[in-house]
């Protein structure tokens, strides 16, 4: 290929993903003398207001929406619902959620490839005051752990908590009383390794944890109970492993 010595301007746009950038595009750019390369990625997604306006224009007056602006996955999701809302489950909630008031919602499944910070869980507790069942799926560690003890979060009605697919940071955040208060927690699904870490091999004081009301403990792998296991779970009736 000849050098493009007289080329003054070069623009290339692609509306679809490509796997040939390094193979085809970069060699082409190298033929251009005195090139200034601007890698500009402009991704425009509709905002919540845009989405709601589109429904209002179609005569749907009472509409709420929750748009996922997570561009790291190269995809977008949107949850649109009529008002007043009628659902009692909220699935795939992530960091794009900005709050609201959902008193009927009893079950939430949270998942993201970005970390959930402690302050975000506070938003969840305030937005879903009667939440009973919560599942957290996130293997990214928290970035603002130094602020955990500054705000105590309360989930007054939470009965069931699934943390088996959660990073240890979220296990600590939810199960340590100094960060989160769970007065009605009855069911916990967790890995035994996670329990060992947060209890320091069952040597920390048992009163530091939200275990006192637990009736059912589900651990995914076989394990040998330590001698003081019962002191951490005094109300335990069923143990799955």
mmCIF file of N, CA and C in Angstrom, residues 77-134:
data_model
loop_
_atom_site.group_PDB
_atom_site.id
_atom_site.type_symbol
_atom_site.label_atom_id
_atom_site.label_comp_id
_atom_site.label_asym_id
_atom_site.label_seq_id
_atom_site.Cartn_x
_atom_site.Cartn_y
_atom_site.Cartn_z
ATOM 1 N N UNK A 77 -30.368 -1.933 29.003
ATOM 2 C CA UNK A 77 -31.645 -2.514 29.382
ATOM 3 C C UNK A 77 -32.534 -1.406 29.921
ATOM 4 N N UNK A 78 -33.813 -1.613 29.798
ATOM 5 C CA UNK A 78 -34.752 -0.618 30.310
ATOM 6 C C UNK A 78 -35.973 -1.329 30.888
ATOM 7 N N UNK A 79 -36.359 -0.909 32.075
ATOM 8 C CA UNK A 79 -37.540 -1.449 32.744
ATOM 9 C C UNK A 79 -38.598 -0.354 32.741
ATOM 10 N N UNK A 80 -39.697 -0.586 32.047
ATOM 11 C CA UNK A 80 -40.772 0.393 31.927
ATOM 12 C C UNK A 80 -42.023 -0.182 32.587
ATOM 13 N N UNK A 81 -42.696 0.631 33.394
ATOM 14 C CA UNK A 81 -43.861 0.135 34.118
ATOM 15 C C UNK A 81 -44.908 1.235 34.229
ATOM 16 N N UNK A 82 -46.153 0.812 34.301
ATOM 17 C CA UNK A 82 -47.254 1.752 34.452
ATOM 18 C C UNK A 82 -47.346 2.207 35.903
ATOM 19 N N UNK A 83 -47.893 3.377 36.113
ATOM 20 C CA UNK A 83 -48.090 3.940 37.444
ATOM 21 C C UNK A 83 -49.582 4.086 37.722
ATOM 22 N N UNK A 84 -50.049 3.747 38.919
ATOM 23 C CA UNK A 84 -49.234 3.170 40.000
ATOM 24 C C UNK A 84 -48.790 1.748 39.651
ATOM 25 N N UNK A 85 -47.568 1.393 40.036
ATOM 26 C CA UNK A 85 -47.005 0.094 39.679
ATOM 27 C C UNK A 85 -47.712 -1.022 40.453
ATOM 28 N N UNK A 86 -47.679 -2.240 39.884
ATOM 29 C CA UNK A 86 -48.355 -3.382 40.488
ATOM 30 C C UNK A 86 -47.416 -4.539 40.820
ATOM 31 N N UNK A 87 -46.157 -4.444 40.435
ATOM 32 C CA UNK A 87 -45.251 -5.584 40.617
ATOM 33 C C UNK A 87 -44.722 -5.653 42.049
ATOM 34 N N UNK A 88 -44.374 -6.882 42.478
ATOM 35 C CA UNK A 88 -43.802 -7.061 43.810
ATOM 36 C C UNK A 88 -42.387 -7.628 43.756
ATOM 37 N N UNK A 89 -41.872 -7.885 42.534
ATOM 38 C CA UNK A 89 -40.493 -8.332 42.341
ATOM 39 C C UNK A 89 -39.747 -7.321 41.482
ATOM 40 N N UNK A 90 -38.488 -7.113 41.786
ATOM 41 C CA UNK A 90 -37.653 -6.204 40.993
ATOM 42 C C UNK A 90 -36.361 -6.949 40.673
ATOM 43 N N UNK A 91 -36.241 -7.427 39.426
ATOM 44 C CA UNK A 91 -35.094 -8.232 39.034
ATOM 45 C C UNK A 91 -34.057 -7.397 38.281
ATOM 46 N N UNK A 92 -32.800 -7.819 38.374
ATOM 47 C CA UNK A 92 -31.677 -7.222 37.642
ATOM 48 C C UNK A 92 -31.466 -5.747 37.992
ATOM 49 N N UNK A 93 -31.692 -5.414 39.220
ATOM 50 C CA UNK A 93 -31.444 -4.048 39.670
ATOM 51 C C UNK A 93 -29.940 -3.827 39.780
ATOM 52 N N UNK A 94 -29.453 -2.683 39.279
ATOM 53 C CA UNK A 94 -28.022 -2.411 39.341
ATOM 54 C C UNK A 94 -27.758 -0.960 39.709
ATOM 55 N N UNK A 95 -26.523 -0.512 39.525
ATOM 56 C CA UNK A 95 -26.114 0.819 39.964
ATOM 57 C C UNK A 95 -26.799 1.957 39.216
ATOM 58 N N UNK A 96 -27.483 1.650 38.130
ATOM 59 C CA UNK A 96 -28.200 2.692 37.400
ATOM 60 C C UNK A 96 -29.476 3.119 38.123
ATOM 61 N N UNK A 97 -29.923 2.314 39.073
ATOM 62 C CA UNK A 97 -31.128 2.651 39.826
ATOM 63 C C UNK A 97 -30.883 3.907 40.657
ATOM 64 N N UNK A 98 -31.790 4.880 40.550
ATOM 65 C CA UNK A 98 -31.601 6.173 41.206
ATOM 66 C C UNK A 98 -32.543 6.414 42.375
ATOM 67 N N UNK A 99 -33.277 5.399 42.748
ATOM 68 C CA UNK A 99 -34.155 5.562 43.899
ATOM 69 C C UNK A 99 -35.611 5.719 43.503
ATOM 70 N N UNK A 100 -36.455 5.812 44.502
ATOM 71 C CA UNK A 100 -37.895 5.922 44.308
ATOM 72 C C UNK A 100 -38.593 5.407 45.554
ATOM 73 N N UNK A 101 -39.848 5.089 45.413
ATOM 74 C CA UNK A 101 -40.612 4.561 46.542
ATOM 75 C C UNK A 101 -41.427 3.381 46.045
ATOM 76 N N UNK A 102 -41.018 2.177 46.436
ATOM 77 C CA UNK A 102 -41.647 0.955 45.960
ATOM 78 C C UNK A 102 -42.076 0.124 47.171
ATOM 79 N N UNK A 103 -43.183 0.515 47.778
ATOM 80 C CA UNK A 103 -43.625 -0.118 49.016
ATOM 81 C C UNK A 103 -44.192 -1.514 48.799
ATOM 82 N N UNK A 104 -44.613 -1.843 47.584
ATOM 83 C CA UNK A 104 -45.177 -3.168 47.312
ATOM 84 C C UNK A 104 -44.108 -4.212 47.004
ATOM 85 N N UNK A 105 -42.921 -3.778 46.651
ATOM 86 C CA UNK A 105 -41.875 -4.719 46.244
ATOM 87 C C UNK A 105 -41.348 -5.466 47.458
ATOM 88 N N UNK A 106 -41.373 -6.789 47.378
ATOM 89 C CA UNK A 106 -40.912 -7.636 48.478
ATOM 90 C C UNK A 106 -39.631 -8.402 48.132
ATOM 91 N N UNK A 107 -39.312 -8.506 46.841
ATOM 92 C CA UNK A 107 -38.174 -9.326 46.412
ATOM 93 C C UNK A 107 -37.329 -8.574 45.392
ATOM 94 N N UNK A 108 -36.015 -8.559 45.609
ATOM 95 C CA UNK A 108 -35.085 -7.892 44.691
ATOM 96 C C UNK A 108 -33.932 -8.828 44.369
ATOM 97 N N UNK A 109 -33.542 -8.832 43.095
ATOM 98 C CA UNK A 109 -32.315 -9.491 42.661
ATOM 99 C C UNK A 109 -31.391 -8.426 42.092
ATOM 100 N N UNK A 110 -30.239 -8.248 42.732
ATOM 101 C CA UNK A 110 -29.277 -7.234 42.326
ATOM 102 C C UNK A 110 -28.102 -7.888 41.607
ATOM 103 N N UNK A 111 -27.681 -7.302 40.505
ATOM 104 C CA UNK A 111 -26.518 -7.809 39.788
ATOM 105 C C UNK A 111 -25.863 -6.676 39.013
ATOM 106 N N UNK A 112 -24.542 -6.720 38.932
ATOM 107 C CA UNK A 112 -23.801 -5.691 38.199
ATOM 108 C C UNK A 112 -22.360 -6.140 38.044
ATOM 109 N N UNK A 113 -21.659 -5.549 37.050
ATOM 110 C CA UNK A 113 -20.221 -5.769 36.918
ATOM 111 C C UNK A 113 -19.456 -4.582 37.482
ATOM 112 N N UNK A 114 -20.190 -3.621 38.027
ATOM 113 C CA UNK A 114 -19.599 -2.512 38.771
ATOM 114 C C UNK A 114 -19.876 -2.736 40.253
ATOM 115 N N UNK A 115 -19.009 -2.293 41.137
ATOM 116 C CA UNK A 115 -19.207 -2.571 42.566
ATOM 117 C C UNK A 115 -20.426 -1.858 43.142
ATOM 118 N N UNK A 116 -21.086 -2.516 44.072
ATOM 119 C CA UNK A 116 -22.148 -1.899 44.863
ATOM 120 C C UNK A 116 -21.502 -1.272 46.099
ATOM 121 N N UNK A 117 -21.622 0.017 46.254
ATOM 122 C CA UNK A 117 -21.070 0.677 47.430
ATOM 123 C C UNK A 117 -22.104 0.694 48.557
ATOM 124 N N UNK A 118 -21.614 0.930 49.757
ATOM 125 C CA UNK A 118 -22.476 0.917 50.943
ATOM 126 C C UNK A 118 -23.607 1.934 50.816
ATOM 127 N N UNK A 119 -23.312 3.114 50.290
ATOM 128 C CA UNK A 119 -24.328 4.153 50.155
ATOM 129 C C UNK A 119 -25.433 3.737 49.185
ATOM 130 N N UNK A 120 -25.088 2.894 48.223
ATOM 131 C CA UNK A 120 -26.117 2.424 47.290
ATOM 132 C C UNK A 120 -27.100 1.498 48.001
ATOM 133 N N UNK A 121 -26.599 0.679 48.913
ATOM 134 C CA UNK A 121 -27.499 -0.183 49.686
ATOM 135 C C UNK A 121 -28.419 0.657 50.579
ATOM 136 N N UNK A 122 -27.949 1.810 50.985
ATOM 137 C CA UNK A 122 -28.815 2.712 51.748
ATOM 138 C C UNK A 122 -29.976 3.191 50.882
ATOM 139 N N UNK A 123 -29.685 3.512 49.621
ATOM 140 C CA UNK A 123 -30.742 3.907 48.688
ATOM 141 C C UNK A 123 -31.750 2.774 48.524
ATOM 142 N N UNK A 124 -31.252 1.553 48.451
ATOM 143 C CA UNK A 124 -32.137 0.397 48.301
ATOM 144 C C UNK A 124 -33.041 0.252 49.523
ATOM 145 N N UNK A 125 -32.477 0.387 50.707
ATOM 146 C CA UNK A 125 -33.272 0.235 51.934
ATOM 147 C C UNK A 125 -34.359 1.302 52.037
ATOM 148 N N UNK A 126 -34.079 2.506 51.555
ATOM 149 C CA UNK A 126 -35.052 3.592 51.610
ATOM 150 C C UNK A 126 -36.104 3.475 50.511
ATOM 151 N N UNK A 127 -35.704 2.939 49.368
ATOM 152 C CA UNK A 127 -36.627 2.835 48.233
ATOM 153 C C UNK A 127 -37.569 1.646 48.353
ATOM 154 N N UNK A 128 -37.129 0.616 49.074
ATOM 155 C CA UNK A 128 -37.928 -0.601 49.234
ATOM 156 C C UNK A 128 -38.102 -0.887 50.727
ATOM 157 N N UNK A 129 -38.929 -0.102 51.416
ATOM 158 C CA UNK A 129 -39.006 -0.175 52.881
ATOM 159 C C UNK A 129 -39.563 -1.487 53.419
ATOM 160 N N UNK A 130 -40.265 -2.267 52.579
ATOM 161 C CA UNK A 130 -40.855 -3.525 53.046
ATOM 162 C C UNK A 130 -40.217 -4.733 52.366
ATOM 163 N N UNK A 131 -38.985 -4.570 51.953
ATOM 164 C CA UNK A 131 -38.252 -5.643 51.287
ATOM 165 C C UNK A 131 -38.087 -6.847 52.215
ATOM 166 N N UNK A 132 -38.370 -8.051 51.683
ATOM 167 C CA UNK A 132 -38.266 -9.279 52.477
ATOM 168 C C UNK A 132 -37.210 -10.248 51.947
ATOM 169 N N UNK A 133 -36.959 -10.227 50.643
ATOM 170 C CA UNK A 133 -36.034 -11.184 50.035
ATOM 171 C C UNK A 133 -35.042 -10.434 49.147
ATOM 172 N N UNK A 134 -33.762 -10.694 49.361
ATOM 173 C CA UNK A 134 -32.725 -9.988 48.603
ATOM 174 C C UNK A 134 -31.648 -10.964 48.154
#
